[in-house]
Every structure is written in structure tokens, then in C-alpha cells.
């Protein structure tokens, strides 16, 4: 079932998308802080959000939000230490968190330096349960989960072929990702789909065919894991640039 046009916003280029995303982030943060006193957000990794993170920490936006009311998590993390060039935490910390000098209590990173990835995943799940005060099978409800999409249609660290697209129990898992010959730590679909708001950021012509398959093609989440993202009681917005949207 194709994604409705109302859930897709197209921008001229990555810079325009970053501005649009920063505006959306600030609006959602203010709304959550106003309504519930805090804003819980799971950041995405990779390269697309780099410009957004730097923009949010810039003079243009930094005074528009009460950052101390915001709690930062990660939707996925590479199985590397926090100072590794591949670390999603390091990427966000350098561009957003460190420049804002947030208290450590606002930053909830994955302890991906743990040699046993499965242990790192269950530890992160414990962090989620503690922060959201979960006592039973209920799910954490993030105010915002930010996601990217790879050219292969993966999102977070849910890669094509992973059985995790059908996961219903665990909140966080540690899949082996053969294409990178490494483990990853990732939210599972139930956590992602329980968010109040989900934003996808997708740019670049190399993703155009996959984006068309994901948004307009048959529902095949095993092949295109990004298709599994369908909020049960929340909003979903695909923020894409013209290059990525050229086949839509
Ligand atoms: O850990 C990661 O790499 C991300 O969480 C991943 O899901 C990313 O969002 C996509 O791979 C898109 O990455 P780019 O933005 O670099 O294209």
C-alpha cells in the first residue's frame, strides 16, 4: 500500500532538508516539553543527519529549545567504542551534544564498547525500561525517532533478510550484519512503531529506486526493512530531497 503523499515532504537539496528537519525537531521538542515537561528523541546515525545536528547546535537554533529537557538516545549503534570514527554516538556528540554541553544525564548512549554485542543490546534495553519506567510488556514511547534509509532499504540496523522485521518481544537486538562483517545494536520495530513521531531523512540519487520501492512498491519488509516502519499511534514523515525523490 503506497505511502500517502501527506507523509512525504520533498526538499530541493540536503541543505534545505536539514533546515526543514531542524524546524520540525524544534517544533516537536517544544510541543513535548510544553505538554509533558520533556522530549525523548532517538537519533539516527550515518551521514545524512550530520548537517542537521550541526544546525541544531548553531546560533540559529540553540536558543530555540530548552535542551536540558531533552533526552537523547540512539535508534542504532555500531559495535564499536564511543570514540571510534564509526560510532553514531561520536558523530552526534561532536556535532550536537558536546557543543550544547548537555548534562550526562540527558545522554543515553549504547555501551557498544561491550565486547559481547548481545550484552550491549540487553543493557540498552534495560536503560530504556528504566528511563520509561516500564515494569511489564509495555513499550517505550519516544516523542521522536529519527531514521535514515540505506540504498539497500535498511533502516536503523534492520538490514535486508533480517528476521528482526518480525520481532515482537525484544526492544533492542544485536544482529550480525554480514555485509559489514560486524554486529550492530538496534531498536526493533515495536519500539520504532510506538513512537509519537517518526522522521525519515533520505537524500541522494543513489537511493531513488529503493525509495520508490519502499514507498510505492509491494509490502516486502524482509527485502526492504524500512517498510516495517508504520507508527501504531503516531505520525510518520519522510523528509527527502529531490534527487532521492526523482522516481516518485
Ligand atoms: O548506523 C547507521 O548507519 C544508521 O543508523 C543507518 O540506518 C543509516 O541511517 C542509513 O544507513 C543511512 O545512512 P546515510 O545517512 O549515511 O546514507
mmCIF file of N, CA, C and O in Angstrom, residues 20-119:
data_model
loop_
_atom_site.group_PDB
_atom_site.id
_atom_site.type_symbol
_atom_site.label_atom_id
_atom_site.label_comp_id
_atom_site.label_asym_id
_atom_site.label_seq_id
_atom_site.Cartn_x
_atom_site.Cartn_y
_atom_site.Cartn_z
ATOM 1 N N UNK A 20 14.708 22.184 7.090
ATOM 2 C CA UNK A 20 13.335 21.723 7.346
ATOM 3 C C UNK A 20 13.283 20.769 8.524
ATOM 4 O O UNK A 20 12.376 20.825 9.369
ATOM 5 N N UNK A 21 14.280 19.918 8.617
ATOM 6 C CA UNK A 21 14.324 18.934 9.714
ATOM 7 C C UNK A 21 14.591 19.618 11.050
ATOM 8 O O UNK A 21 13.995 19.255 12.067
ATOM 9 N N UNK A 22 15.452 20.620 11.034
ATOM 10 C CA UNK A 22 15.741 21.362 12.278
ATOM 11 C C UNK A 22 14.475 22.064 12.768
ATOM 12 O O UNK A 22 14.153 22.038 13.960
ATOM 13 N N UNK A 23 13.735 22.639 11.838
ATOM 14 C CA UNK A 23 12.481 23.320 12.186
ATOM 15 C C UNK A 23 11.488 22.324 12.783
ATOM 16 O O UNK A 23 10.890 22.565 13.837
ATOM 17 N N UNK A 24 11.382 21.171 12.164
ATOM 18 C CA UNK A 24 10.457 20.122 12.645
ATOM 19 C C UNK A 24 10.879 19.634 14.028
ATOM 20 O O UNK A 24 10.060 19.453 14.934
ATOM 21 N N UNK A 25 12.180 19.459 14.207
ATOM 22 C CA UNK A 25 12.712 18.989 15.506
ATOM 23 C C UNK A 25 12.334 19.984 16.605
ATOM 24 O O UNK A 25 11.795 19.626 17.659
ATOM 25 N N UNK A 26 12.573 21.268 16.347
ATOM 26 C CA UNK A 26 12.295 22.309 17.348
ATOM 27 C C UNK A 26 10.807 22.357 17.666
ATOM 28 O O UNK A 26 10.403 22.403 18.837
ATOM 29 N N UNK A 27 9.973 22.281 16.645
ATOM 30 C CA UNK A 27 8.507 22.299 16.867
ATOM 31 C C UNK A 27 8.094 21.134 17.759
ATOM 32 O O UNK A 27 7.362 21.304 18.741
ATOM 33 N N UNK A 28 8.604 19.949 17.422
ATOM 34 C CA UNK A 28 8.201 18.761 18.193
ATOM 35 C C UNK A 28 8.752 18.815 19.615
ATOM 36 O O UNK A 28 8.076 18.433 20.568
ATOM 37 N N UNK A 29 9.968 19.308 19.744
ATOM 38 C CA UNK A 29 10.556 19.392 21.090
ATOM 39 C C UNK A 29 9.747 20.354 21.961
ATOM 40 O O UNK A 29 9.391 20.044 23.111
ATOM 41 N N UNK A 30 9.417 21.502 21.400
ATOM 42 C CA UNK A 30 8.652 22.491 22.177
ATOM 43 C C UNK A 30 7.285 21.935 22.581
ATOM 44 O O UNK A 30 6.835 22.079 23.723
ATOM 45 N N UNK A 31 6.653 21.242 21.640
ATOM 46 C CA UNK A 31 5.313 20.684 21.914
ATOM 47 C C UNK A 31 5.393 19.662 23.058
ATOM 48 O O UNK A 31 4.604 19.696 24.011
ATOM 49 N N UNK A 32 6.404 18.800 22.985
ATOM 50 C CA UNK A 32 6.536 17.753 24.020
ATOM 51 C C UNK A 32 6.872 18.358 25.376
ATOM 52 O O UNK A 32 6.309 17.976 26.404
ATOM 53 N N UNK A 33 7.793 19.314 25.374
ATOM 54 C CA UNK A 33 8.207 19.929 26.648
ATOM 55 C C UNK A 33 7.032 20.679 27.271
ATOM 56 O O UNK A 33 6.784 20.587 28.476
ATOM 57 N N UNK A 34 6.274 21.328 26.426
ATOM 58 C CA UNK A 34 5.069 22.062 26.887
ATOM 59 C C UNK A 34 4.053 21.079 27.487
ATOM 60 O O UNK A 34 3.501 21.278 28.564
ATOM 61 N N UNK A 35 3.857 19.971 26.774
ATOM 62 C CA UNK A 35 2.790 19.027 27.180
ATOM 63 C C UNK A 35 3.228 18.109 28.320
ATOM 64 O O UNK A 35 2.427 17.756 29.183
ATOM 65 N N UNK A 36 4.504 17.678 28.301
ATOM 66 C CA UNK A 36 4.909 16.622 29.248
ATOM 67 C C UNK A 36 6.198 16.940 29.995
ATOM 68 O O UNK A 36 6.703 16.123 30.745
ATOM 69 N N UNK A 37 6.758 18.108 29.748
ATOM 70 C CA UNK A 37 7.928 18.526 30.515
ATOM 71 C C UNK A 37 9.258 18.018 30.002
ATOM 72 O O UNK A 37 10.320 18.391 30.509
ATOM 73 N N UNK A 38 9.201 17.132 29.001
ATOM 74 C CA UNK A 38 10.470 16.629 28.448
ATOM 75 C C UNK A 38 10.251 16.143 27.015
ATOM 76 O O UNK A 38 9.108 16.014 26.550
ATOM 77 N N UNK A 39 11.357 15.839 26.330
ATOM 78 C CA UNK A 39 11.305 15.398 24.936
ATOM 79 C C UNK A 39 12.313 14.266 24.802
ATOM 80 O O UNK A 39 13.501 14.451 25.063
ATOM 81 N N UNK A 40 11.816 13.068 24.478
ATOM 82 C CA UNK A 40 12.728 11.927 24.320
ATOM 83 C C UNK A 40 12.900 11.678 22.822
ATOM 84 O O UNK A 40 11.918 11.543 22.082
ATOM 85 N N UNK A 41 14.139 11.658 22.367
ATOM 86 C CA UNK A 41 14.409 11.506 20.942
ATOM 87 C C UNK A 41 15.492 10.452 20.724
ATOM 88 O O UNK A 41 16.466 10.387 21.484
ATOM 89 N N UNK A 42 15.268 9.609 19.717
ATOM 90 C CA UNK A 42 16.289 8.634 19.320
ATOM 91 C C UNK A 42 16.910 9.127 18.016
ATOM 92 O O UNK A 42 16.200 9.311 17.018
ATOM 93 N N UNK A 43 18.194 9.380 18.059
ATOM 94 C CA UNK A 43 18.897 9.926 16.899
ATOM 95 C C UNK A 43 19.232 8.824 15.908
ATOM 96 O O UNK A 43 19.425 7.658 16.280
ATOM 97 N N UNK A 44 19.330 9.197 14.631
ATOM 98 C CA UNK A 44 19.797 8.229 13.639
ATOM 99 C C UNK A 44 21.279 8.482 13.385
ATOM 100 O O UNK A 44 21.810 9.548 13.706
ATOM 101 N N UNK A 45 21.908 7.491 12.795
ATOM 102 C CA UNK A 45 23.349 7.593 12.545
ATOM 103 C C UNK A 45 23.618 7.826 11.072
ATOM 104 O O UNK A 45 22.794 8.397 10.365
ATOM 105 N N UNK A 46 24.781 7.378 10.628
ATOM 106 C CA UNK A 46 25.126 7.566 9.223
ATOM 107 C C UNK A 46 25.527 9.007 8.947
ATOM 108 O O UNK A 46 25.813 9.792 9.860
ATOM 109 N N UNK A 47 25.487 9.383 7.658
ATOM 110 C CA UNK A 47 25.977 10.720 7.288
ATOM 111 C C UNK A 47 24.869 11.746 7.060
ATOM 112 O O UNK A 47 25.081 12.936 7.263
ATOM 113 N N UNK A 48 23.672 11.276 6.663
ATOM 114 C CA UNK A 48 22.616 12.249 6.327
ATOM 115 C C UNK A 48 22.325 13.254 7.439
ATOM 116 O O UNK A 48 22.200 14.447 7.173
ATOM 117 N N UNK A 49 22.235 12.818 8.705
ATOM 118 C CA UNK A 49 21.840 13.782 9.748
ATOM 119 C C UNK A 49 22.959 14.718 10.199
ATOM 120 O O UNK A 49 22.711 15.583 11.039
ATOM 121 N N UNK A 50 24.175 14.570 9.670
ATOM 122 C CA UNK A 50 25.296 15.379 10.182
ATOM 123 C C UNK A 50 24.995 16.873 10.085
ATOM 124 O O UNK A 50 25.182 17.625 11.053
ATOM 125 N N UNK A 51 24.477 17.298 8.930
ATOM 126 C CA UNK A 51 24.215 18.741 8.741
ATOM 127 C C UNK A 51 23.107 19.201 9.693
ATOM 128 O O UNK A 51 23.168 20.305 10.257
ATOM 129 N N UNK A 52 22.110 18.338 9.887
ATOM 130 C CA UNK A 52 21.015 18.685 10.809
ATOM 131 C C UNK A 52 21.541 18.883 12.221
ATOM 132 O O UNK A 52 21.222 19.862 12.888
ATOM 133 N N UNK A 53 22.379 17.962 12.690
ATOM 134 C CA UNK A 53 22.879 18.051 14.067
ATOM 135 C C UNK A 53 23.693 19.331 14.258
ATOM 136 O O UNK A 53 23.553 20.038 15.249
ATOM 137 N N UNK A 54 24.540 19.627 13.265
ATOM 138 C CA UNK A 54 25.361 20.845 13.377
ATOM 139 C C UNK A 54 24.469 22.086 13.375
ATOM 140 O O UNK A 54 24.688 23.034 14.136
ATOM 141 N N UNK A 55 23.406 22.054 12.574
ATOM 142 C CA UNK A 55 22.483 23.197 12.500
ATOM 143 C C UNK A 55 21.758 23.397 13.828
ATOM 144 O O UNK A 55 21.635 24.516 14.342
ATOM 145 N N UNK A 56 21.327 22.320 14.438
ATOM 146 C CA UNK A 56 20.603 22.426 15.721
ATOM 147 C C UNK A 56 21.479 23.036 16.814
ATOM 148 O O UNK A 56 20.979 23.741 17.696
ATOM 149 N N UNK A 57 22.780 22.766 16.719
ATOM 150 C CA UNK A 57 23.693 23.296 17.754
ATOM 151 C C UNK A 57 24.174 24.705 17.396
ATOM 152 O O UNK A 57 24.877 25.338 18.191
ATOM 153 N N UNK A 58 23.763 25.207 16.232
ATOM 154 C CA UNK A 58 24.244 26.527 15.784
ATOM 155 C C UNK A 58 23.453 27.649 16.466
ATOM 156 O O UNK A 58 22.394 27.414 17.057
ATOM 157 N N UNK A 59 23.957 28.870 16.328
ATOM 158 C CA UNK A 59 23.285 30.028 16.960
ATOM 159 C C UNK A 59 21.837 30.161 16.471
ATOM 160 O O UNK A 59 20.986 30.676 17.175
ATOM 161 N N UNK A 60 21.567 29.686 15.261
ATOM 162 C CA UNK A 60 20.206 29.834 14.699
ATOM 163 C C UNK A 60 19.174 29.108 15.560
ATOM 164 O O UNK A 60 18.081 29.594 15.802
ATOM 165 N N UNK A 61 19.541 27.917 16.068
ATOM 166 C CA UNK A 61 18.520 27.097 16.747
ATOM 167 C C UNK A 61 18.781 26.891 18.228
ATOM 168 O O UNK A 61 17.875 26.595 18.992
ATOM 169 N N UNK A 62 20.045 27.049 18.661
ATOM 170 C CA UNK A 62 20.362 26.576 20.014
ATOM 171 C C UNK A 62 19.538 27.288 21.095
ATOM 172 O O UNK A 62 19.267 26.721 22.136
ATOM 173 N N UNK A 63 19.107 28.546 20.795
ATOM 174 C CA UNK A 63 18.324 29.256 21.820
ATOM 175 C C UNK A 63 16.825 29.019 21.669
ATOM 176 O O UNK A 63 16.014 29.619 22.369
ATOM 177 N N UNK A 64 16.453 28.172 20.720
ATOM 178 C CA UNK A 64 15.012 27.989 20.484
ATOM 179 C C UNK A 64 14.414 26.848 21.289
ATOM 180 O O UNK A 64 13.221 26.608 21.262
ATOM 181 N N UNK A 65 15.296 26.098 22.004
ATOM 182 C CA UNK A 65 14.809 24.921 22.727
ATOM 183 C C UNK A 65 15.451 24.876 24.100
ATOM 184 O O UNK A 65 16.617 25.271 24.255
ATOM 185 N N UNK A 66 14.701 24.383 25.083
ATOM 186 C CA UNK A 66 15.274 24.159 26.404
ATOM 187 C C UNK A 66 15.957 22.792 26.376
ATOM 188 O O UNK A 66 15.367 21.775 26.717
ATOM 189 N N UNK A 67 17.209 22.750 25.946
ATOM 190 C CA UNK A 67 17.909 21.486 25.673
ATOM 191 C C UNK A 67 17.994 20.589 26.901
ATOM 192 O O UNK A 67 18.034 19.375 26.790
ATOM 193 N N UNK A 68 17.989 21.178 28.077
ATOM 194 C CA UNK A 68 18.125 20.359 29.289
ATOM 195 C C UNK A 68 16.882 19.504 29.541
ATOM 196 O O UNK A 68 16.882 18.637 30.390
ATOM 197 N N UNK A 69 15.802 19.787 28.805
ATOM 198 C CA UNK A 69 14.581 18.962 28.921
ATOM 199 C C UNK A 69 14.567 17.850 27.892
ATOM 200 O O UNK A 69 13.580 17.105 27.770
ATOM 201 N N UNK A 70 15.644 17.765 27.092
ATOM 202 C CA UNK A 70 15.668 16.771 26.011
ATOM 203 C C UNK A 70 16.564 15.597 26.388
ATOM 204 O O UNK A 70 17.678 15.790 26.878
ATOM 205 N N UNK A 71 16.082 14.390 26.162
ATOM 206 C CA UNK A 71 16.842 13.165 26.431
ATOM 207 C C UNK A 71 17.149 12.474 25.116
ATOM 208 O O UNK A 71 16.242 12.176 24.337
ATOM 209 N N UNK A 72 18.471 12.233 24.924
ATOM 210 C CA UNK A 72 18.946 11.710 23.650
ATOM 211 C C UNK A 72 19.276 10.225 23.756
ATOM 212 O O UNK A 72 20.018 9.810 24.644
ATOM 213 N N UNK A 73 18.728 9.476 22.832
ATOM 214 C CA UNK A 73 19.015 8.048 22.684
ATOM 215 C C UNK A 73 19.459 7.830 21.240
ATOM 216 O O UNK A 73 19.482 8.763 20.432
ATOM 217 N N UNK A 74 19.802 6.569 20.917
ATOM 218 C CA UNK A 74 20.179 6.237 19.550
ATOM 219 C C UNK A 74 19.335 5.054 19.067
ATOM 220 O O UNK A 74 19.180 4.063 19.800
ATOM 221 N N UNK A 75 18.794 5.176 17.857
ATOM 222 C CA UNK A 75 17.993 4.082 17.306
ATOM 223 C C UNK A 75 18.837 2.885 16.934
ATOM 224 O O UNK A 75 18.355 1.749 16.881
ATOM 225 N N UNK A 76 20.113 3.117 16.669
ATOM 226 C CA UNK A 76 21.038 2.003 16.458
ATOM 227 C C UNK A 76 22.463 2.486 16.667
ATOM 228 O O UNK A 76 22.726 3.691 16.717
ATOM 229 N N UNK A 77 23.345 1.520 16.827
ATOM 230 C CA UNK A 77 24.742 1.880 17.080
ATOM 231 C C UNK A 77 25.629 0.781 16.493
ATOM 232 O O UNK A 77 25.222 -0.392 16.400
ATOM 233 N N UNK A 78 26.770 1.210 16.050
ATOM 234 C CA UNK A 78 27.732 0.221 15.565
ATOM 235 C C UNK A 78 28.393 -0.429 16.781
ATOM 236 O O UNK A 78 28.453 0.160 17.851
ATOM 237 N N UNK A 79 28.916 -1.652 16.593
ATOM 238 C CA UNK A 79 29.546 -2.359 17.722
ATOM 239 C C UNK A 79 30.998 -1.917 17.868
ATOM 240 O O UNK A 79 31.933 -2.676 17.583
ATOM 241 N N UNK A 80 31.152 -0.659 18.263
ATOM 242 C CA UNK A 80 32.470 -0.035 18.400
ATOM 243 C C UNK A 80 32.471 0.860 19.637
ATOM 244 O O UNK A 80 31.408 1.257 20.118
ATOM 245 N N UNK A 81 33.659 1.221 20.145
ATOM 246 C CA UNK A 81 33.708 2.133 21.292
ATOM 247 C C UNK A 81 33.227 3.532 20.910
ATOM 248 O O UNK A 81 33.174 3.866 19.725
ATOM 249 N N UNK A 82 32.869 4.344 21.912
ATOM 250 C CA UNK A 82 32.281 5.660 21.638
ATOM 251 C C UNK A 82 33.220 6.646 20.964
ATOM 252 O O UNK A 82 32.760 7.644 20.416
ATOM 253 N N UNK A 83 34.511 6.361 20.981
ATOM 254 C CA UNK A 83 35.458 7.290 20.317
ATOM 255 C C UNK A 83 35.870 6.773 18.939
ATOM 256 O O UNK A 83 36.742 7.340 18.287
ATOM 257 N N UNK A 84 35.215 5.712 18.491
ATOM 258 C CA UNK A 84 35.545 5.154 17.170
ATOM 259 C C UNK A 84 34.952 6.031 16.066
ATOM 260 O O UNK A 84 33.827 6.531 16.219
ATOM 261 N N UNK A 85 35.669 6.246 14.954
ATOM 262 C CA UNK A 85 35.127 7.073 13.854
ATOM 263 C C UNK A 85 33.786 6.565 13.331
ATOM 264 O O UNK A 85 33.013 7.326 12.773
ATOM 265 N N UNK A 86 33.501 5.273 13.528
ATOM 266 C CA UNK A 86 32.225 4.719 13.043
ATOM 267 C C UNK A 86 31.080 4.896 14.029
ATOM 268 O O UNK A 86 29.937 4.550 13.728
ATOM 269 N N UNK A 87 31.386 5.385 15.229
ATOM 270 C CA UNK A 87 30.353 5.439 16.278
ATOM 271 C C UNK A 87 29.287 6.487 15.965
ATOM 272 O O UNK A 87 29.605 7.657 15.710
ATOM 273 N N UNK A 88 28.011 6.082 16.019
ATOM 274 C CA UNK A 88 26.921 7.049 15.834
ATOM 275 C C UNK A 88 26.869 8.031 17.003
ATOM 276 O O UNK A 88 26.517 9.206 16.842
ATOM 277 N N UNK A 89 27.236 7.527 18.175
ATOM 278 C CA UNK A 89 27.286 8.431 19.347
ATOM 279 C C UNK A 89 28.321 9.516 19.095
ATOM 280 O O UNK A 89 28.077 10.709 19.257
ATOM 281 N N UNK A 90 29.530 9.089 18.638
ATOM 282 C CA UNK A 90 30.598 10.075 18.428
ATOM 283 C C UNK A 90 30.164 11.122 17.392
ATOM 284 O O UNK A 90 30.383 12.330 17.573
ATOM 285 N N UNK A 91 29.519 10.687 16.338
ATOM 286 C CA UNK A 91 29.093 11.614 15.265
ATOM 287 C C UNK A 91 28.143 12.665 15.842
ATOM 288 O O UNK A 91 28.302 13.864 15.599
ATOM 289 N N UNK A 92 27.178 12.229 16.641
ATOM 290 C CA UNK A 92 26.205 13.177 17.211
ATOM 291 C C UNK A 92 26.838 14.007 18.316
ATOM 292 O O UNK A 92 26.552 15.195 18.475
ATOM 293 N N UNK A 93 27.722 13.395 19.087
ATOM 294 C CA UNK A 93 28.349 14.134 20.187
ATOM 295 C C UNK A 93 29.205 15.283 19.650
ATOM 296 O O UNK A 93 29.145 16.411 20.150
ATOM 297 N N UNK A 94 29.959 15.000 18.594
ATOM 298 C CA UNK A 94 30.847 16.039 18.036
ATOM 299 C C UNK A 94 30.052 17.227 17.486
ATOM 300 O O UNK A 94 30.435 18.373 17.630
ATOM 301 N N UNK A 95 28.913 16.917 16.834
ATOM 302 C CA UNK A 95 28.178 17.975 16.122
ATOM 303 C C UNK A 95 27.078 18.628 16.958
ATOM 304 O O UNK A 95 26.728 19.776 16.759
ATOM 305 N N UNK A 96 26.507 17.892 17.881
ATOM 306 C CA UNK A 96 25.314 18.412 18.584
ATOM 307 C C UNK A 96 25.481 18.434 20.095
ATOM 308 O O UNK A 96 25.333 19.474 20.725
ATOM 309 N N UNK A 97 25.811 17.297 20.684
ATOM 310 C CA UNK A 97 25.737 17.194 22.147
ATOM 311 C C UNK A 97 26.863 17.953 22.838
ATOM 312 O O UNK A 97 26.622 18.728 23.759
ATOM 313 N N UNK A 98 28.074 17.773 22.357
ATOM 314 C CA UNK A 98 29.191 18.458 23.007
ATOM 315 C C UNK A 98 29.075 19.979 22.871
ATOM 316 O O UNK A 98 29.194 20.701 23.860
ATOM 317 N N UNK A 99 28.759 20.498 21.662
ATOM 318 C CA UNK A 99 28.591 21.960 21.536
ATOM 319 C C UNK A 99 27.495 22.523 22.448
ATOM 320 O O UNK A 99 27.540 23.659 22.882
ATOM 321 N N UNK A 100 26.504 21.699 22.808
ATOM 322 C CA UNK A 100 25.427 22.175 23.687
ATOM 323 C C UNK A 100 25.773 21.960 25.154
ATOM 324 O O UNK A 100 25.028 22.372 26.045
ATOM 325 N N UNK A 101 26.895 21.319 25.390
ATOM 326 C CA UNK A 101 27.361 20.912 26.738
ATOM 327 C C UNK A 101 26.210 20.474 27.645
ATOM 328 O O UNK A 101 25.953 21.077 28.686
ATOM 329 N N UNK A 102 25.547 19.425 27.197
ATOM 330 C CA UNK A 102 24.422 18.863 27.943
ATOM 331 C C UNK A 102 24.901 18.035 29.136
ATOM 332 O O UNK A 102 25.980 17.439 29.073
ATOM 333 N N UNK A 103 24.115 17.984 30.218
ATOM 334 C CA UNK A 103 24.483 17.104 31.332
ATOM 335 C C UNK A 103 24.499 15.637 30.867
ATOM 336 O O UNK A 103 23.680 15.258 30.016
ATOM 337 N N UNK A 104 25.397 14.841 31.418
ATOM 338 C CA UNK A 104 25.470 13.417 31.042
ATOM 339 C C UNK A 104 24.129 12.723 31.233
ATOM 340 O O UNK A 104 23.793 11.782 30.519
ATOM 341 N N UNK A 105 23.351 13.207 32.190
ATOM 342 C CA UNK A 105 22.065 12.542 32.496
ATOM 343 C C UNK A 105 21.056 12.687 31.357
ATOM 344 O O UNK A 105 20.031 12.003 31.339
ATOM 345 N N UNK A 106 21.363 13.552 30.388
ATOM 346 C CA UNK A 106 20.464 13.702 29.238
ATOM 347 C C UNK A 106 20.883 12.825 28.059
ATOM 348 O O UNK A 106 20.214 12.804 27.030
ATOM 349 N N UNK A 107 22.034 12.191 28.209
ATOM 350 C CA UNK A 107 22.584 11.444 27.077
ATOM 351 C C UNK A 107 22.583 9.957 27.415
ATOM 352 O O UNK A 107 23.233 9.520 28.381
ATOM 353 N N UNK A 108 21.856 9.182 26.658
ATOM 354 C CA UNK A 108 21.669 7.751 26.932
ATOM 355 C C UNK A 108 22.233 6.956 25.761
ATOM 356 O O UNK A 108 21.505 6.516 24.878
ATOM 357 N N UNK A 109 23.546 6.785 25.796
ATOM 358 C CA UNK A 109 24.177 6.116 24.657
ATOM 359 C C UNK A 109 24.193 4.607 24.871
ATOM 360 O O UNK A 109 24.024 4.118 26.004
ATOM 361 N N UNK A 110 24.419 3.882 23.776
ATOM 362 C CA UNK A 110 24.590 2.429 23.828
ATOM 363 C C UNK A 110 26.030 2.154 24.277
ATOM 364 O O UNK A 110 26.967 2.747 23.729
ATOM 365 N N UNK A 111 26.209 1.264 25.247
ATOM 366 C CA UNK A 111 27.588 0.945 25.680
ATOM 367 C C UNK A 111 28.149 -0.103 24.711
ATOM 368 O O UNK A 111 28.303 -1.278 25.039
ATOM 369 N N UNK A 112 28.401 0.387 23.493
ATOM 370 C CA UNK A 112 28.774 -0.542 22.407
ATOM 371 C C UNK A 112 30.229 -0.978 22.501
ATOM 372 O O UNK A 112 30.690 -1.767 21.665
ATOM 373 N N UNK A 113 30.930 -0.491 23.514
ATOM 374 C CA UNK A 113 32.311 -0.963 23.737
ATOM 375 C C UNK A 113 32.300 -2.342 24.391
ATOM 376 O O UNK A 113 33.316 -3.040 24.428
ATOM 377 N N UNK A 114 31.133 -2.740 24.862
ATOM 378 C CA UNK A 114 30.961 -4.072 25.481
ATOM 379 C C UNK A 114 31.320 -5.131 24.430
ATOM 380 O O UNK A 114 30.712 -5.149 23.355
ATOM 381 N N UNK A 115 32.284 -6.005 24.706
ATOM 382 C CA UNK A 115 32.715 -6.990 23.690
ATOM 383 C C UNK A 115 31.580 -7.878 23.189
ATOM 384 O O UNK A 115 31.555 -8.288 22.032
ATOM 385 N N UNK A 116 30.625 -8.165 24.082
ATOM 386 C CA UNK A 116 29.504 -9.035 23.680
ATOM 387 C C UNK A 116 28.337 -8.147 23.235
ATOM 388 O O UNK A 116 27.681 -7.512 24.064
ATOM 389 N N UNK A 117 28.087 -8.111 21.921
ATOM 390 C CA UNK A 117 27.058 -7.209 21.364
ATOM 391 C C UNK A 117 25.683 -7.511 21.955
ATOM 392 O O UNK A 117 24.895 -6.590 22.213
ATOM 393 N N UNK A 118 25.392 -8.782 22.168
ATOM 394 C CA UNK A 118 24.080 -9.151 22.734
ATOM 395 C C UNK A 118 23.943 -8.573 24.143
ATOM 396 O O UNK A 118 22.874 -8.108 24.540
ATOM 397 N N UNK A 119 25.050 -8.565 24.863
ATOM 398 C CA UNK A 119 25.050 -7.974 26.206
ATOM 399 C C UNK A 119 24.819 -6.466 26.127
ATOM 400 O O UNK A 119 24.039 -5.886 26.892
#
